[in-house]
Coordinates of C-alpha atoms in Angstrom, one line a residue:
X197 CA 21.2 3.9 3.9
X198 CA 21.8 2.5 0.4
X199 CA 18.5 1.8 -1.3
X200 CA 17.7 -0.6 -4.1
X201 CA 14.1 0.0 -5.4
X202 CA 12.3 -2.4 -7.9
X203 CA 8.5 -2.4 -9.2
X204 CA 6.0 -4.3 -10.7
X205 CA 7.9 -7.7 -10.1
X206 CA 4.7 -9.8 -11.0
X207 CA 5.4 -12.8 -9.6
X208 CA 8.9 -13.5 -11.3
X209 CA 11.0 -14.5 -8.3
X210 CA 13.9 -15.6 -10.6
X211 CA 14.2 -12.4 -12.4
X212 CA 14.4 -10.3 -9.5
X213 CA 16.7 -12.4 -7.6
X214 CA 18.9 -11.9 -10.5
X215 CA 18.5 -8.6 -10.7
X216 CA 19.3 -7.7 -7.2
X217 CA 22.5 -9.9 -7.4
X218 CA 23.9 -7.8 -10.0
X219 CA 22.6 -4.7 -8.5
X220 CA 25.1 -5.5 -5.4
X221 CA 21.7 -6.0 -3.2
X222 CA 23.2 -8.0 0.0
X223 CA 19.7 -8.6 2.6
X224 CA 22.9 -9.3 5.5
X225 CA 23.8 -5.4 5.0
X226 CA 22.3 -3.2 7.7
X227 CA 23.0 -0.6 5.4
X228 CA 21.3 -2.1 2.3
X229 CA 17.3 -1.5 2.2
X230 CA 15.3 -3.0 -0.4
X231 CA 12.2 -0.8 -1.7
X232 CA 9.3 -2.1 -3.7
X233 CA 7.2 0.4 -5.4
X234 CA 4.1 -2.6 -5.9
X235 CA 2.9 -5.2 -8.1
X236 CA 4.5 -8.2 -6.4
X237 CA 2.4 -10.5 -7.9
X238 CA 0.3 -12.2 -10.9
X239 CA 1.5 -13.2 -14.6
X240 CA 4.5 -14.8 -13.2
X241 CA 4.6 -18.1 -12.3
X242 CA 6.5 -17.6 -8.8
X243 CA 4.3 -15.9 -6.6
X244 CA 4.6 -17.7 -3.8
X245 CA 8.9 -17.6 -3.9
X246 CA 8.3 -13.7 -4.0
X247 CA 6.2 -13.4 -1.1
X248 CA 8.6 -15.5 0.8
X249 CA 11.2 -13.8 0.0
X250 CA 10.0 -10.1 0.5
X251 CA 8.5 -11.2 3.9
X252 CA 11.9 -12.5 5.0
X253 CA 13.9 -9.7 3.9
X254 CA 14.9 -7.5 7.7
X255 CA 15.1 -4.0 5.8
X256 CA 12.3 -3.6 3.6
X257 CA 9.4 -1.0 2.4
X258 CA 6.6 -2.4 0.5
X259 CA 4.5 -0.2 -1.6
X260 CA 0.8 -1.3 -2.4
X261 CA 0.3 -1.3 -6.2
X262 CA -3.0 -1.6 -8.0
X263 CA -2.5 -5.2 -8.2
X264 CA -2.7 -5.5 -4.8
X265 CA -5.8 -3.6 -4.7
X266 CA -7.3 -6.5 -7.5
X267 CA -5.9 -9.3 -5.0
X268 CA -7.5 -7.5 -2.1
X269 CA -10.8 -7.4 -3.6
X270 CA -10.6 -11.3 -5.1
X271 CA -9.9 -12.2 -1.5
X272 CA -12.9 -10.1 -0.2
X273 CA -15.5 -11.3 -2.5
X274 CA -14.1 -15.0 -2.8
X275 CA -14.7 -14.6 -6.9
X276 CA -12.8 -13.8 -10.0
X277 CA -14.2 -12.1 -13.2
X278 CA -12.9 -11.8 -16.3
X279 CA -10.6 -8.9 -15.8
X280 CA -9.0 -10.6 -12.8
X281 CA -8.0 -13.4 -15.3
X282 CA -6.8 -11.0 -18.3
X283 CA -5.3 -9.3 -15.2
X284 CA -3.4 -12.7 -14.5
X285 CA -4.4 -12.4 -10.7
X286 CA -5.9 -16.0 -11.6
X287 CA -2.6 -17.2 -11.5
X288 CA -1.6 -16.0 -8.4
X289 CA -4.8 -17.5 -6.7
X290 CA -4.3 -20.8 -8.4
X291 CA -0.9 -20.9 -7.2
X292 CA -1.5 -20.0 -3.6
X293 CA -5.2 -22.1 -3.4
X294 CA -5.3 -24.6 -6.0
X295 CA -7.1 -24.7 -9.1
X296 CA -9.1 -27.3 -7.7
X297 CA -10.7 -24.7 -5.0
X298 CA -11.8 -22.1 -8.2
X299 CA -15.2 -23.5 -10.0
X300 CA -16.0 -22.8 -13.3
X301 CA -17.8 -19.8 -12.4
X302 CA -15.0 -17.7 -10.7
X303 CA -16.4 -18.6 -7.4
X304 CA -13.3 -19.5 -4.7
X305 CA -13.2 -21.6 -1.5
X306 CA -10.5 -20.5 0.5
X307 CA -11.9 -23.0 3.3
X308 CA -9.0 -25.2 3.0
X309 CA -6.3 -22.7 2.8
X310 CA -7.3 -20.6 5.9
X311 CA -3.8 -19.9 6.9
X312 CA -2.2 -18.8 3.3
X313 CA -4.8 -16.7 3.2
X314 CA -4.3 -14.7 6.5
X315 CA -0.7 -14.5 5.3
X316 CA -1.8 -13.0 2.2
X317 CA -4.2 -10.7 3.8
X318 CA -1.3 -9.6 6.3
X319 CA 1.0 -8.7 3.8
X320 CA -1.1 -6.6 1.6
X321 CA -1.9 -4.7 4.8
X322 CA 1.7 -4.4 5.5
X323 CA 2.0 -1.9 2.4
X324 CA 2.3 1.5 1.7
X325 CA 0.6 4.2 0.3
X326 CA 3.8 5.9 -0.7
X327 CA 7.3 6.3 1.5
X328 CA 9.1 9.8 1.5
X329 CA 12.5 10.0 1.8
X330 CA 15.2 13.1 2.0
X331 CA 15.7 13.1 -2.0
X332 CA 13.0 10.7 -3.4
X333 CA 9.2 9.7 -2.9
X334 CA 8.7 6.3 -3.6
X335 CA 5.2 5.3 -4.9
X336 CA 3.3 2.7 -7.4
X337 CA 1.5 4.8 -10.2
X338 CA 1.6 8.6 -9.2
X339 CA 0.8 10.7 -6.1
X340 CA -3.1 11.5 -5.6
X341 CA -4.3 14.2 -7.9
X342 CA -7.2 16.5 -7.0
X343 CA -8.2 19.7 -9.1
X344 CA -8.6 23.2 -8.4
X345 CA -10.9 25.7 -10.4
X346 CA -11.2 22.4 -12.8
X347 CA -7.0 22.4 -13.3
X348 CA -5.2 19.2 -11.9
X349 CA -2.8 19.5 -9.0
X350 CA -1.3 17.2 -6.9
X351 CA -3.3 16.9 -3.6
X352 CA -1.6 19.3 -1.2
X353 CA -1.7 17.2 1.7
X354 CA -1.0 13.6 0.4
X355 CA 0.0 12.4 4.0
X356 CA -3.3 12.8 4.7
X357 CA -5.1 12.4 1.1
X358 CA -8.2 10.0 1.4
X359 CA -7.7 6.3 0.8
X360 CA -10.0 6.5 -2.2
X361 CA -7.6 9.4 -3.9
X362 CA -4.7 6.9 -3.5
X363 CA -6.4 4.0 -4.7
X364 CA -7.0 6.0 -8.0
X365 CA -3.2 6.9 -7.5
X366 CA -1.9 3.8 -8.1
X367 CA -3.7 3.6 -11.9
X368 CA -2.6 6.9 -12.8
X369 CA 0.0 6.7 -15.6
X370 CA 3.2 8.4 -14.9
X371 CA 3.9 9.7 -18.4
X372 CA 0.4 11.8 -18.4
X373 CA 0.9 13.1 -14.8
X374 CA 4.6 14.1 -15.5
X375 CA 4.0 15.6 -18.7
X376 CA 1.6 17.7 -16.8
X377 CA 4.0 19.0 -14.3
X378 CA 2.9 17.3 -11.5
X379 CA 5.8 16.9 -9.5
X380 CA 7.1 17.6 -6.4
X381 CA 9.9 20.4 -6.1
X382 CA 13.1 19.1 -5.0
X383 CA 12.1 15.3 -5.1
X384 CA 12.3 12.5 -7.4
X385 CA 9.1 10.3 -7.8
X386 CA 10.1 7.0 -8.0
X387 CA 7.2 4.7 -9.8
X388 CA 6.1 1.9 -11.6
X389 CA 3.0 0.3 -12.9
X390 CA 3.5 1.4 -16.7
X391 CA 6.4 0.3 -18.3
X392 CA 9.1 2.7 -18.7
X393 CA 9.0 2.5 -22.8
X394 CA 5.9 4.9 -22.5
X395 CA 8.9 7.7 -22.1
X396 CA 9.0 7.5 -26.0
X397 CA 5.3 9.4 -25.8
X398 CA 6.8 12.4 -24.0
X399 CA 11.0 12.2 -24.7
X400 CA 11.8 12.1 -28.0
X401 CA 15.7 10.4 -26.9
X402 CA 13.8 7.2 -26.1
X403 CA 13.0 4.6 -28.6
X404 CA 9.7 2.1 -28.4
X405 CA 12.1 -0.7 -27.3
X406 CA 13.6 0.9 -24.6
X407 CA 12.7 -0.8 -21.4
X408 CA 15.5 0.6 -19.0
X409 CA 14.7 3.3 -16.0
X410 CA 13.3 6.4 -17.5
X411 CA 15.6 9.4 -15.8
X412 CA 14.7 12.8 -15.8
X413 CA 14.4 15.9 -13.5
X414 CA 11.6 14.6 -10.5
X415 CA 10.9 11.1 -12.0
X416 CA 12.5 7.3 -12.4
X417 CA 10.3 4.9 -13.8
X418 CA 10.9 1.3 -13.2
X419 CA 8.8 -1.1 -14.9
X420 CA 10.3 -3.2 -17.4
X421 CA 7.7 -4.8 -18.3
X422 CA 9.1 -8.3 -16.8
X423 CA 6.3 -10.8 -18.4
X424 CA 7.8 -9.6 -21.4
X425 CA 11.7 -8.5 -20.9
X426 CA 12.3 -11.1 -18.2
X427 CA 13.8 -8.3 -16.7
X428 CA 13.4 -6.3 -13.6
X429 CA 15.0 -2.6 -13.7
X430 CA 17.1 -1.7 -9.8
X431 CA 17.2 2.3 -9.1
X432 CA 20.6 2.1 -6.8
X433 CA 20.3 5.6 -4.7
X434 CA 21.8 7.0 -1.2
X435 CA 19.5 8.6 0.8
X436 CA 18.4 9.7 4.5
X437 CA 15.7 7.2 5.9
X438 CA 13.3 9.2 8.2
X439 CA 13.4 7.7 11.9
X440 CA 10.1 6.3 13.0
X441 CA 8.5 7.6 16.0
X442 CA 6.6 5.7 18.8
X443 CA 3.5 6.9 19.9
X444 CA 0.7 5.4 23.0
X445 CA -2.5 5.2 22.5
X446 CA -5.3 2.9 24.4
X447 CA -8.1 1.1 23.0
X448 CA -11.6 -0.5 24.4
X449 CA -11.9 -4.2 24.8
X450 CA -14.2 -4.7 21.5
X451 CA -11.6 -2.8 19.5
X452 CA -8.6 -4.0 21.2
X453 CA -9.9 -7.7 20.4
X454 CA -10.5 -6.9 16.7
X455 CA -7.4 -5.6 16.1
X456 CA -5.2 -8.1 17.6
X457 CA -7.4 -10.9 15.6
X458 CA -7.2 -8.9 12.3
X459 CA -10.8 -8.2 11.8
X460 CA -9.8 -4.4 12.2
X461 CA -6.9 -2.6 10.2
X462 CA -8.0 0.9 10.7
X463 CA -8.0 3.0 13.9
X464 CA -10.3 6.1 14.1
X465 CA -9.5 9.2 16.0
X466 CA -9.6 13.0 15.7
X467 CA -6.5 14.8 13.8
X468 CA -6.1 16.8 16.6
X469 CA -2.5 18.2 17.6
X470 CA -1.2 14.7 19.1
X471 CA -2.7 12.9 16.3
X472 CA -1.2 14.9 13.7
X473 CA 2.6 14.2 15.1
X474 CA 1.5 10.3 13.5
X475 CA 3.5 9.7 10.3
X476 CA 3.5 7.0 7.5
X477 CA 6.1 4.5 9.2
X478 CA 5.5 5.2 12.9
X479 CA 4.8 2.6 15.6
X480 CA 1.7 2.8 17.7
X481 CA 2.0 0.9 21.2
X482 CA -1.7 -0.1 21.8
X483 CA -2.7 -1.3 25.6
X484 CA -6.0 -1.7 26.8
X485 CA -8.0 0.9 28.6
X486 CA -9.5 -1.7 31.1
X487 CA -6.0 -3.2 31.6
X488 CA -3.0 -1.1 30.6
X489 CA -0.6 -3.8 30.9
X490 CA -1.9 -5.9 27.9
X491 CA -0.7 -4.2 24.9
X492 CA 0.6 -4.9 21.2
X493 CA 2.6 -2.6 18.7
X494 CA 2.0 -1.8 15.3
X495 CA 3.2 0.0 12.4
X496 CA 1.5 3.0 10.6
X497 CA 1.1 2.4 6.9
X498 CA -1.4 5.1 5.9
X499 CA -2.8 8.2 7.1
X500 CA -6.5 9.8 5.5
X501 CA -8.2 12.6 6.8
X502 CA -12.0 13.2 6.1
X503 CA -14.1 16.2 7.2
X504 CA -16.7 13.8 9.4
X505 CA -16.5 10.1 10.5
X506 CA -19.6 10.0 7.8
X507 CA -17.1 10.5 5.1
X508 CA -14.5 8.1 6.2
X509 CA -16.6 5.2 6.4
X510 CA -18.1 5.5 3.0
X511 CA -14.0 5.4 2.0
X512 CA -13.2 1.8 3.6
X513 CA -14.7 -1.5 3.4
X514 CA -16.7 -2.1 7.2
X515 CA -14.3 -5.0 8.0
X516 CA -11.3 -2.8 7.6
X517 CA -13.2 -0.4 10.4
X518 CA -14.2 -3.5 12.8
X519 CA -17.9 -3.3 11.2
X520 CA -20.3 -5.4 9.5
X521 CA -22.1 -3.9 6.8
X522 CA -25.2 -4.6 8.6
X523 CA -23.7 -2.0 11.3
X524 CA -21.4 0.7 9.6
X525 CA -24.2 3.1 9.3
X526 CA -23.8 3.5 13.2
X527 CA -20.0 4.2 13.1
X528 CA -20.5 8.1 12.9
X529 CA -22.8 7.9 16.0
X530 CA -20.7 5.8 17.9
X531 CA -17.9 8.3 17.3
X532 CA -19.9 11.2 18.4
X533 CA -20.2 9.1 21.7
X534 CA -16.5 9.9 22.1
X535 CA -15.9 12.9 20.6
X536 CA -17.8 16.5 20.8
X537 CA -19.4 17.4 17.3
X538 CA -17.6 20.9 17.5
X539 CA -14.1 18.9 17.8
X540 CA -15.3 17.0 14.5
X541 CA -15.7 19.8 12.9
X542 CA -12.7 21.3 13.8
X543 CA -10.1 18.9 13.5
X544 CA -11.3 16.4 11.2
X545 CA -11.6 12.5 11.1
X546 CA -8.2 10.7 10.8
X547 CA -8.1 6.7 9.4
X548 CA -4.8 5.3 11.1
X549 CA -4.4 2.0 8.4
X550 CA -2.2 -0.1 10.7
X551 CA -0.4 -3.4 10.2
X552 CA 1.1 -5.8 12.6
X553 CA 4.6 -5.7 12.5
X554 CA 5.4 -8.6 10.6

């Protein structure tokens, strides 16, 4: 597969299309795949065009950036604060929902644009924390970092790192992580988030006005500061894409309905032998316990392991888990009715983030 990777589009469709055309990307070529390493929106004025273009691509991997986290929070809270305006997210909200639906206090009225709201929510839900190929790991800021005896190290199990650590990783500055030696053997980490000119901090051969891709052993930093340069870097490489597997799981009526209606985006199970075979990018066919002929399919966008279901519940919004804020405290007891406490202690709790296949 020939991979074309970009990052930090920030609402610049014209620049994106020009860069991909120049790089030779052909969306009709079955051997071509686009990987976007996050921050699709904000700051530019063509956010709708970016959304429509990326959504329509048949072969793509979308990585979640910190600006997608910001946008999701704004959608959840229905409110823009001063930092959101500084980050340019107000431009995205105005483009999708109209400035007339934002009052002078930053409160947003989505009631007239429910369909557009669901499109954006589903788009964000379809994004991965990372995507790993034979030679590369594509992410936004960096990989999750933890500590070992006070020393910063990469999380030893990135495939199951907690959701909150991935949130922090999206804000990590690649030049700090890379200079600290937090790399992966025999892999190139392809990232964005901070502009590539920052390579001058760690590489004397780079100048402060160089916005080209920063290549070094174990890293390719893509962000070209598009709002300033009006250019988007495209990393082109050939690599082997892992084949997705299909898993069959069943749901009770309540969970089945919530997930089909988009009111639950995280399924909770034990991380036992069966669930340990699930990987990011795999497909799950969910069937209804009461009527197995009723089914729907989702794609796995994230996997997160916790010591208990209480820990899991604290790391997600209640609505992601199919709960309300008033009832989220019931979650650990509900799961203990399904699983023996000793098995929970043995295997740990697994949060499976999913998205309906777009």
